[in-house]
Amino acid sequence: MPDAMVAARASDAARGTPRQVDVAVVGAGFAGLYLLHRLRKAGFTTVALEEAGDVGGTWYWNRYPGARCDIQTIDYSYTFDPELEAAWTWSEKYATQPEILRYLGFVADRYELRRDIRFGTKVTEASWDEAAERWQLTTDNGAPVSCRHYIMATGCLSAPKPPEIDGVKDFKGEVYFTGRWPHDGVNLAGKRVAVIGTGSSGIQSIPLIAEQAAHLTVFQRTPNFALPAHNGPAPSDRMSLLQGDRAAYREQARQSMAGVPYPQQTAVSWQLSDAERRARFEEAWGKGDLVYILTQLWADQAVDVDGNRLICDLIREKISAVVKDPETAAALMPHDHPFGAKRPCLDTNYYATYNRSNVTLVNLRQEPIKAITAGGITTARRSVDVDVIVFATGFDAMTGAIRAVHPITGRGGKSLSDVWAQGPQTYLGLTVEGFPNFFMITGPGSPSVLSNMAVSIEQHVDWVVDRLAALRDAGFTTIEPTEAAQAGWNRHMADCSTLTLHRLANTWYTGANVPGKVQGVMPYTGGVGPYRSICDEVVSRGMLGFRLTGPNVAAQCNDGEAVRLQPDVRLVLNLLATLNLPPIESMGALGARAFVNEFNKGRPAGRPIGDVVDGTLPGTDGPLPYRVYKPAAPGPHPVVVYFHGGGWVLGDEQSDDPFCRDMVRRTGMMFVSVGYRHAPEHRFPTAAEDGYAATRWIAEHAAELGGKPGPVLVAGWSAGGNIAAVTCQLARDRGGPDIAGQLLLCPVTDCDFDRPSYNDNATGYFLTRSLMDWFWDLYCSPADRIDPRVSPLRGKVAGLPPAFVVTCEFDPLRDEGIAYAEAMAAAGVPVQQLKARGHFHSSFTMVDVVITGAPGRVQMAEALRRFAGLPPEVSLGDEHSHGHTSPGHRIAAAAS
Ligand SMILES: Cc1cc2nc3c(=O)[nH]c(=O)nc-3n(C[C@H](O)[C@H](O)[C@H](O)COP(=O)(O)OP(=O)(O)OC[C@H]3O[C@@H](n4cnc5c(N)ncnc54)[C@H](O)[C@@H]3O)c2cc1C
């Protein structure tokens, strides 16, 4: 495709009177072009306004040497039209900027899009005219535009960040910005060049600039992880997958986490040997595929600091193997962020470039730039004379281009900048409350830059255009999200941000690269597929969270929050729903036990700890099995007697293995999990009496078990929480043992099924009302149910050990747990409650599956340590002290 095909064509935009259209689009990049195409097909009159001289967006502006995409081009393409796909063949695995620009020009030509684009036209202001129900857009070139709907397709990375260094104006040489590179190129031959910045643009351009320049000095503030691109033809394995079943390949991308069709990894790092991990890493390194290495090494790589640190170490090894000068190699090694928390770069010869004699790296962490002078750059340690300065300093990402249209005035004269003063607030990353008929493509709050943007752009464009068509057909003229929906989305965004490690890095994802910008993770971290399903669900639930009005129809508002569950809880419950399992209570006790065993086999193994020892203890009617979980650090440790969950019917001393291990790591304490006897073989009060007898024996034999003599603690989940609570009452009434504290996790505390949580959460959250019914029937006759040994809420609650009570919002047992905590507190027991929002009954025991449960377990561990008289801070280092001295440990501390 010749470059001439994308040569700028002057727009014949009308000047003077406002142009009236149904929909105005700002931007003519990937997003704006597809919008124009879809809007036209849907029968809307439309115009696109574009500051640049032609189509292309990112690929129009970023013409610096080495500019390429970093998602494989077969994935980074439009997929809406199979004929378009057939008509274009990419020449390389990662296409260059000119080729991508030619592609976008080809698309514009194919669908005759340029006739509706006003080039060289920047939108400067936008305001909502309430009476007319239209947006008025002001431009810097030609007539304003009046439109019913205003769509910003202005790009996440289109507002270059101005340099923050004094004296740029004094510099007498040439200055270039990678994001605004001259169209006819720059001759750097024989010149002394400075590159400031080592993000993607710096890393792509530095090797090529070094080849031309007499000398290149790279000024680096923050090193970044870079991986070899191994560019060349598109890999045959990916091509044959695509060609084998194009539709399925594209669909898999749409449902994936990052917008590229790779499966979810299931093996966690601690299940793999060093050799297996290295083999996986080497394979990924050899592939040269960003999404592959970001997602396919092991399941915990992006969510757990330990799993992530293993990769950082391996990449740092690679850097030191390539870069000959040890000091330069050390300066190039990132230590301040987890791998993937900041966008890693794909490179071609980046690290090797520092072995060239004409390249110098200046580490700004050691010698900050003091000023730019007429002749060059002065740092705290040296002055470097240069002819050319290249700023590769990145973008005011995600919000920069939106806020650059100023003001955007919504309903009641509200300005978007004011509404976003504390950071972007959106519903679905698509709309903003107070700004009717206003849409953002890949706005903050959507997967956007954490995804293959071609996929995310198509999803947003399709969603918006389909909605506009549906509104029009139903007679609605305005659409606006509600306050509650937007607040809910912001909460969901915050919940999602605990899922990944992005929050632990200061990056352009969080706004940290722009001085004064409010910080927070701006893109949606919950994944492309889940996000798509939420957007679809909003529609299927009657435009949940949107207010729709029209002159001849009744206003419609189905107010509510799109997602109330924690993001990973939602995934788990959706997955369970797709399995279509029969109700557990229909399986019979034996069948249910077999099912639970099978189910547990599929979960990630518990993490390594110091030691696990099985044994038996004498119960009232014979031996009871137990399992001791010991920390790695030398003991003796305080002892926690633990009771597993399972409705007095299911489970055993091993069935909460991941939870016990996790708590041992977090508390540095010893857990003894008790195999109490089960119903229906052993009905009430066997489990309660076994629990008490076991606690007594363990307390008396703590030293023999390797624990610290003295008071023990008790803990339990669900029916195990019931046994723990009952044990505390029995120990109080029967003269011991001494119990220093109780951790009750979603405990059964009462036989009353009438509390609201039993109705609100009767079905849909795995533990159902009818399953609880079944458990009660198997364990306890109706006459016995008010006995405090099964309904401790009905017993005396004064004089009990201090308690930490955890309840989950979407759990039938929620309200009885709260009632027990409140009753104890009213009776003078020191009680702390964790009411876990968005969680379900199994959230905290599904360790490494429900990642958002980790902060709750941190609180539980702190409580147990406090009860045991230990300092509150949880020493993860007890279990893996090798990480302690590295800066990564600070990250680990923050992550816990
Ligand atoms: C160097 C680089 C490499 C990248 N590589 C990849 C990759 O490999 N994979 C990937 O998924 N993403 C990549 N991205 C992200 C890339 O931005 C998106 O993939 C995609 O091109 C965005 O398309 P868009 O249409 O949303 O925005 P853009 O392409 O940024 O287009 C927005 C357009 O809006 C115009 N505009 C903005 N404000 C106004 C205004 N007020 N008035 C008029 N016009 C305005 C701009 O001039 C621009 O042309 C890369 C980004 C950069 C900078």
XYZ file of C-alpha atoms in Angstrom, residues 323-853:
531
model
C 25.030 -5.457 29.244
C 28.782 -5.653 29.679
C 29.396 -2.753 32.059
C 28.091 -3.878 35.473
C 27.236 -0.367 36.606
C 25.191 0.303 33.481
C 23.533 -3.100 33.790
C 22.602 -2.380 37.393
C 21.143 1.006 36.440
C 19.010 -0.642 33.751
C 17.474 -3.148 36.158
C 14.062 -2.177 37.515
C 13.593 -2.762 41.237
C 10.806 -0.369 42.051
C 7.812 -2.088 40.479
C 6.436 -5.570 39.885
C 6.800 -6.910 36.361
C 3.700 -5.933 34.408
C 2.544 -3.310 36.898
C 4.053 -0.794 34.536
C 3.721 -1.532 30.819
C 6.801 -3.537 29.855
C 8.315 -2.819 26.459
C 9.215 -4.926 23.496
C 12.613 -4.102 22.134
C 15.012 -4.852 19.367
C 18.599 -4.699 20.631
C 17.738 -2.299 23.431
C 20.033 -3.612 26.151
C 22.836 -4.471 23.699
C 22.818 -0.848 22.547
C 24.425 0.112 25.849
C 27.507 -1.917 24.852
C 28.178 0.495 21.989
C 31.038 2.901 22.481
C 28.904 5.849 21.305
C 26.180 5.344 23.935
C 26.174 6.610 27.519
C 23.511 6.006 30.140
C 22.944 8.723 32.713
C 21.113 7.491 35.779
C 18.915 10.368 36.886
C 18.219 8.649 40.192
C 21.862 9.331 41.058
C 22.351 12.599 39.195
C 19.096 14.444 38.476
C 18.946 16.923 35.615
C 19.561 20.399 36.962
C 18.869 22.339 33.812
C 18.820 22.382 30.075
C 21.230 25.009 28.837
C 21.881 26.545 25.438
C 24.378 23.806 24.626
C 23.094 20.741 26.388
C 22.018 19.143 29.632
C 23.504 19.641 33.072
C 23.080 17.068 35.804
C 24.217 17.086 39.390
C 27.486 15.481 38.212
C 28.182 16.526 34.636
C 27.370 18.680 31.641
C 26.592 16.912 28.389
C 26.841 18.940 25.174
C 24.289 17.878 22.595
C 22.927 19.021 19.223
C 19.544 17.334 19.534
C 17.237 16.544 22.445
C 14.564 13.889 21.960
C 11.859 13.857 24.585
C 10.454 10.358 24.937
C 8.593 11.391 28.052
C 5.224 9.854 27.313
C 1.685 11.044 27.666
C -0.813 12.521 30.038
C -2.546 9.178 29.692
C -6.239 8.333 29.686
C -7.600 11.674 30.853
C -5.195 14.111 29.134
C -6.975 14.424 25.808
C -10.417 14.475 27.410
C -9.545 17.210 29.860
C -7.762 19.181 27.156
C -11.218 20.009 25.787
C -12.006 22.619 28.356
C -14.482 23.206 29.627
C -16.763 20.284 28.952
C -19.874 21.654 30.572
C -22.624 19.242 31.498
C -26.022 19.529 33.126
C -26.429 22.513 35.474
C -23.206 24.100 34.237
C -21.018 21.402 35.813
C -17.531 21.186 34.359
C -15.984 17.778 33.794
C -12.664 19.015 35.175
C -14.393 19.903 38.442
C -16.224 16.604 38.595
C -12.915 14.823 38.019
C -10.898 17.017 40.383
C -10.195 14.002 42.603
C -9.651 11.644 39.665
C -11.871 10.338 36.882
C -15.360 9.220 37.879
C -17.241 7.220 35.280
C -19.863 4.568 34.816
C -18.307 1.671 32.905
C -15.535 3.944 31.659
C -18.027 5.014 29.020
C -20.244 7.695 30.538
C -20.310 10.285 33.330
C -23.164 11.298 35.608
C -24.247 14.874 34.909
C -23.122 14.635 31.281
C -26.043 13.303 29.246
C -25.433 11.837 25.803
C -21.677 11.966 26.383
C -19.521 8.910 25.700
C -15.847 8.094 25.875
C -14.282 5.293 23.864
C -11.777 3.424 26.059
C -12.277 5.983 28.802
C -10.819 5.699 32.309
C -12.645 2.901 34.088
C -12.538 0.536 31.098
C -9.862 -2.060 30.198
C -8.412 0.252 27.529
C -4.620 0.384 27.870
C -4.470 -2.882 29.804
C -5.756 -4.674 26.759
C -5.314 -5.157 23.080
C -6.954 -1.848 22.280
C -8.299 -2.944 18.930
C -10.552 -5.396 20.769
C -11.550 -2.901 23.453
C -12.253 -0.181 20.922
C -14.528 -2.425 18.878
C -16.394 -3.509 21.998
C -16.980 0.096 23.106
C -17.986 1.308 19.668
C -20.419 -1.578 19.211
C -21.920 -1.053 22.655
C -22.379 2.706 22.164
C -23.778 2.544 18.636
C -26.121 -0.324 19.512
C -27.383 1.647 22.497
C -27.908 4.828 20.479
C -29.873 2.906 17.886
C -31.981 1.196 20.562
C -32.703 4.510 22.300
C -33.693 6.150 19.063
C -35.988 3.267 18.192
C -37.646 3.490 21.607
C -38.108 7.265 21.364
C -35.535 8.237 24.000
C -33.476 11.338 23.372
C -31.214 11.386 26.423
C -29.202 8.827 28.336
C -27.233 9.486 31.504
C -25.865 7.270 34.252
C -27.170 7.667 37.778
C -25.129 8.744 40.762
C -25.578 5.354 42.427
C -24.438 3.475 39.342
C -21.351 5.632 39.001
C -20.471 5.380 42.685
C -20.914 1.611 42.432
C -18.618 1.442 39.438
C -15.959 3.427 41.258
C -16.195 0.991 44.158
C -15.923 -1.903 41.744
C -12.883 -0.271 40.148
C -11.272 0.030 43.570
C -12.103 -3.621 44.297
C -10.595 -4.649 40.981
C -7.444 -2.742 41.662
C -6.708 -5.008 44.637
C -6.708 -7.951 42.208
C -3.524 -7.084 40.386
C -0.203 -5.490 41.271
C -0.780 -2.307 39.264
C -1.471 -0.343 42.408
C 2.101 -0.971 43.552
C 3.793 0.979 40.798
C 4.001 4.663 40.052
C 3.126 4.704 36.388
C 1.122 6.420 33.731
C -1.612 3.890 34.491
C -1.967 5.627 37.853
C -1.255 9.182 36.717
C 2.053 9.239 38.596
C 4.020 10.436 35.567
C 2.264 13.808 35.476
C 3.127 16.213 38.306
C 0.042 17.218 40.263
C -2.222 14.599 38.697
C -4.459 12.797 41.166
C -3.243 9.219 41.491
C -5.206 6.006 41.203
C -5.341 3.032 38.868
C -7.261 4.441 35.881
C -7.807 1.459 33.585
C -10.143 -1.361 34.569
C -8.032 -4.235 35.910
C -10.785 -6.872 35.949
C -10.117 -8.103 32.413
C -11.566 -7.674 28.935
C -13.941 -10.664 28.957
C -15.443 -9.975 32.378
C -15.792 -6.291 31.490
C -17.635 -7.132 28.270
C -20.027 -9.391 30.151
C -20.759 -6.587 32.637
C -21.546 -4.139 29.824
C -23.833 -6.728 28.263
C -25.476 -7.422 31.592
C -26.198 -3.704 32.055
C -28.213 -3.881 28.831
C -29.960 -7.163 29.599
C -30.985 -5.811 33.003
C -32.916 -2.942 31.410
C -30.083 -0.423 31.045
C -29.176 -0.829 34.685
C -27.875 2.394 36.166
C -29.016 4.650 33.330
C -31.750 7.258 33.200
C -33.415 7.502 29.775
C -35.785 10.272 28.747
C -37.622 11.290 25.617
C -40.326 13.788 24.676
C -43.037 11.250 23.954
C -42.136 8.356 26.225
C -42.157 7.835 29.953
C -38.728 8.273 31.530
C -37.021 5.005 32.425
C -34.543 4.439 35.223
C -33.556 1.044 36.482
C -31.207 2.343 39.140
C -28.569 0.122 40.688
C -24.979 -1.000 40.671
C -23.617 -3.098 37.834
C -21.429 -5.244 40.088
C -21.906 -5.658 43.816
C -19.792 -8.773 44.170
C -16.040 -8.618 44.432
C -14.714 -9.121 40.893
C -13.153 -12.509 41.518
C -16.174 -13.689 43.499
C -18.257 -12.810 40.467
C -15.972 -14.895 38.267
C -16.089 -17.868 40.634
C -19.873 -17.749 40.932
C -20.301 -17.345 37.164
C -18.033 -20.309 36.607
C -19.961 -22.403 39.108
C -23.197 -21.407 37.420
C -21.909 -22.599 34.051
C -21.066 -26.002 35.580
C -24.735 -26.570 36.283
C -23.970 -28.670 39.336
C -26.750 -30.552 41.075
C -27.530 -29.162 44.538
C -25.120 -30.656 47.077
C -28.047 -31.624 49.312
C -29.360 -33.860 46.533
C -26.203 -35.990 46.589
C -26.605 -37.641 49.953
C -23.906 -37.310 52.624
C -21.508 -39.745 50.976
C -22.040 -38.309 47.516
C -21.577 -34.800 48.857
C -18.322 -35.784 50.558
C -17.034 -37.335 47.342
C -18.041 -34.200 45.455
C -16.241 -31.911 47.887
C -13.100 -34.053 47.697
C -13.182 -33.900 43.928
C -13.859 -30.163 43.974
C -10.932 -29.551 46.318
C -8.574 -31.446 44.017
C -9.083 -28.762 41.382
C -8.032 -25.863 43.594
C -4.493 -24.481 43.735
C -2.338 -26.334 46.236
C -1.641 -24.644 49.533
C 1.575 -22.702 49.768
C 4.735 -24.129 51.254
C 5.183 -23.631 54.983
C 7.648 -24.978 57.536
C 6.161 -28.396 58.160
C 2.918 -30.354 58.059
C 2.516 -33.231 60.515
C -0.466 -35.586 60.819
C -1.429 -37.343 64.009
C -4.299 -38.481 66.190
C -5.450 -37.310 69.556
C -7.639 -39.117 72.059
C -11.234 -37.935 71.751
C -14.100 -38.813 74.090
C -14.973 -41.928 72.082
C -11.738 -42.825 70.373
C -8.988 -41.173 68.360
C -9.545 -38.038 66.305
C -7.188 -37.146 63.460
C -5.436 -33.793 63.402
C -3.034 -32.001 61.111
C -0.412 -29.578 62.423
C 0.682 -26.709 60.189
C 3.963 -25.202 61.368
C 5.668 -21.965 60.332
C 9.132 -22.107 58.826
C 10.707 -19.970 61.514
C 11.949 -21.805 64.594
C 9.326 -22.195 67.332
C 7.787 -22.627 69.701
C 4.811 -20.725 68.287
C 1.451 -19.870 69.800
C -1.116 -22.539 68.923
C -4.367 -21.979 67.041
C -6.875 -24.839 67.221
C -8.719 -24.824 63.921
C -12.106 -26.287 62.940
C -12.848 -26.794 59.266
C -16.110 -25.902 57.528
C -18.648 -28.286 55.991
C -21.937 -28.003 57.826
C -20.977 -30.636 60.454
C -21.302 -33.134 57.576
C -18.483 -32.535 55.086
C -14.734 -31.901 55.091
C -11.942 -33.085 57.337
C -8.787 -31.843 59.035
C -7.174 -31.370 55.595
C -10.027 -29.784 53.697
C -9.177 -26.174 54.592
C -5.532 -26.777 53.802
C -4.889 -23.615 51.685
C -6.507 -21.425 54.339
C -4.520 -22.989 57.182
C -1.267 -22.615 55.279
C -2.030 -19.032 54.370
C -2.854 -18.147 57.949
C 0.289 -19.838 59.223
C 2.330 -17.734 56.824
C 0.514 -14.568 57.810
C 0.442 -15.134 61.578
C 3.725 -16.954 62.108
C 1.663 -19.198 64.403
C 1.013 -22.940 64.491
C -2.381 -24.230 63.376
C -3.733 -27.569 64.539
C -6.678 -28.544 62.370
C -8.993 -31.023 64.073
C -10.841 -33.862 62.361
C -14.004 -33.842 64.480
C -16.707 -36.418 63.815
C -19.502 -35.747 61.338
C -23.232 -36.098 60.964
C -25.322 -37.961 60.041
C -23.218 -40.777 61.516
C -22.549 -38.692 64.616
C -25.271 -36.228 65.398
C -25.411 -33.341 67.872
C -23.592 -32.795 70.175
C -20.721 -34.933 68.851
C -19.004 -32.231 66.769
C -19.268 -29.717 69.616
C -17.976 -32.133 72.227
C -15.185 -33.363 69.946
C -14.150 -29.781 69.350
C -14.010 -29.011 73.033
C -12.169 -32.242 73.915
C -9.647 -31.710 71.135
C -8.980 -28.125 72.254
C -8.404 -29.290 75.785
C -5.983 -32.013 74.684
C -4.095 -29.707 72.313
C -3.748 -27.060 75.024
C -2.353 -29.677 77.390
C 0.027 -31.072 74.792
C 1.033 -27.857 73.056
C 4.718 -28.313 73.834
C 4.748 -31.888 72.535
C 3.220 -30.698 69.285
C 5.974 -28.124 68.944
C 3.822 -25.203 70.068
C 4.113 -22.684 72.867
C 2.580 -23.805 76.156
C -0.036 -21.501 77.637
C -3.377 -20.255 76.384
C -4.410 -21.452 72.922
C -6.502 -19.645 70.345
C -9.426 -21.108 68.457
C -10.558 -20.452 64.922
C -13.068 -21.951 62.551
C -14.991 -21.397 59.367
C -18.735 -21.915 58.929
C -19.762 -24.958 61.005
C -16.160 -24.896 62.215
C -16.775 -21.314 63.347
C -19.765 -22.662 65.235
C -17.569 -25.246 66.968
C -14.950 -22.606 67.783
C -17.590 -20.335 69.331
C -19.120 -23.206 71.294
C -15.680 -24.341 72.473
C -15.076 -20.897 73.974
C -18.351 -21.095 75.902
C -17.626 -24.637 77.115
C -14.059 -23.736 78.138
C -15.420 -20.819 80.137
C -18.013 -23.020 81.863
C -15.972 -26.180 82.352
C -12.817 -24.744 83.845
C -10.571 -24.375 80.855
C -8.522 -24.596 78.840
C -7.425 -20.963 78.687
C -8.371 -19.465 75.326
C -6.667 -16.220 74.362
C -8.912 -15.339 71.436
C -11.376 -16.610 68.884
C -11.517 -16.112 65.126
C -14.997 -16.859 63.828
C -15.175 -16.894 60.040
C -18.746 -16.894 58.712
C -19.869 -18.876 61.757
C -23.193 -20.631 62.280
C -24.419 -19.142 65.538
C -28.153 -19.740 65.586
C -30.933 -22.003 64.341
C -33.177 -19.143 63.260
C -33.622 -18.923 59.466
C -35.648 -15.717 59.501
C -32.892 -13.119 59.469
C -32.810 -11.095 56.200
C -29.552 -12.619 54.956
C -31.221 -16.030 54.799
C -33.732 -14.591 52.358
C -31.518 -12.124 50.505
C -28.889 -14.763 49.865
C -31.066 -17.852 49.802
C -29.754 -18.904 46.394
C -27.046 -17.949 43.972
C -24.086 -17.732 46.331
C -23.061 -21.389 46.571
C -24.074 -21.870 50.211
C -27.850 -21.872 49.888
C -30.674 -21.782 52.368
C -31.719 -25.286 51.379
C -28.186 -26.621 51.855
C -28.137 -25.139 55.364
C -31.513 -26.746 55.986
C -30.064 -30.082 54.997
C -26.985 -29.635 57.202
C -29.150 -28.782 60.200
C -31.432 -31.756 59.583
C -28.515 -34.152 59.388
C -26.804 -32.786 62.484
C -29.444 -31.779 64.909
C -33.033 -32.633 65.800
C -35.431 -29.662 65.993
C -35.698 -30.067 69.752
C -31.948 -29.739 70.266
C -31.439 -26.711 68.100
C -31.814 -24.117 70.797
C -29.034 -25.753 72.824
C -26.133 -23.262 73.084
C -23.791 -26.063 72.002
C -25.190 -25.621 68.495
C -26.806 -22.165 68.758
C -24.209 -20.301 70.807
C -26.146 -17.068 70.284
C -28.709 -18.520 72.696
C -26.069 -19.182 75.360
C -24.357 -16.851 77.796
C -21.958 -14.693 75.858
C -20.326 -12.751 78.690
C -16.861 -13.680 79.834
C -15.705 -15.038 76.494
C -12.240 -14.516 75.002
C -11.755 -11.539 72.660
C -13.196 -12.242 69.248
C -12.683 -11.362 65.617
C -15.860 -12.110 63.695
C -15.909 -12.145 59.910
C -19.159 -12.010 57.975
C -19.723 -11.816 54.234
C -22.338 -9.668 52.534
C -23.612 -12.414 50.235
C -23.834 -15.222 52.776
C -27.024 -16.622 54.310
C -25.107 -16.755 57.616
C -24.207 -13.070 57.522
C -26.775 -11.738 59.978
C -26.382 -14.422 62.628
C -22.605 -13.805 62.609
C -23.216 -10.103 63.105
C -25.778 -10.827 65.815
C -23.275 -12.984 67.687
C -20.575 -10.315 67.452
C -22.989 -7.667 68.672
C -24.223 -9.838 71.517
C -20.681 -10.527 72.705
C -19.773 -6.854 72.450
C -22.893 -5.894 74.410
C -21.825 -8.367 77.081
C -18.433 -6.703 77.379
C -16.335 -9.059 75.255
C -13.751 -7.198 73.152
C -15.003 -7.812 69.632
C -13.814 -6.677 66.245
C -15.945 -7.275 63.181
C -15.039 -7.540 59.530
C -18.157 -7.169 57.410
C -16.763 -8.169 54.057
C -18.477 -6.267 51.256
C -19.058 -8.151 48.030
C -17.868 -11.474 49.445
C -19.593 -14.839 49.748
C -19.382 -17.664 52.226
C -16.235 -19.215 50.713
C -14.375 -16.008 49.839
C -11.691 -16.246 52.497
C -10.989 -19.952 52.306
C -10.630 -19.955 48.506
C -7.099 -18.705 48.958
C -5.359 -17.883 45.639
C -8.688 -18.049 43.811
C -10.482 -15.181 45.512
C -7.557 -12.780 45.574
C -9.645 -9.964 47.030
C -9.923 -12.044 50.206
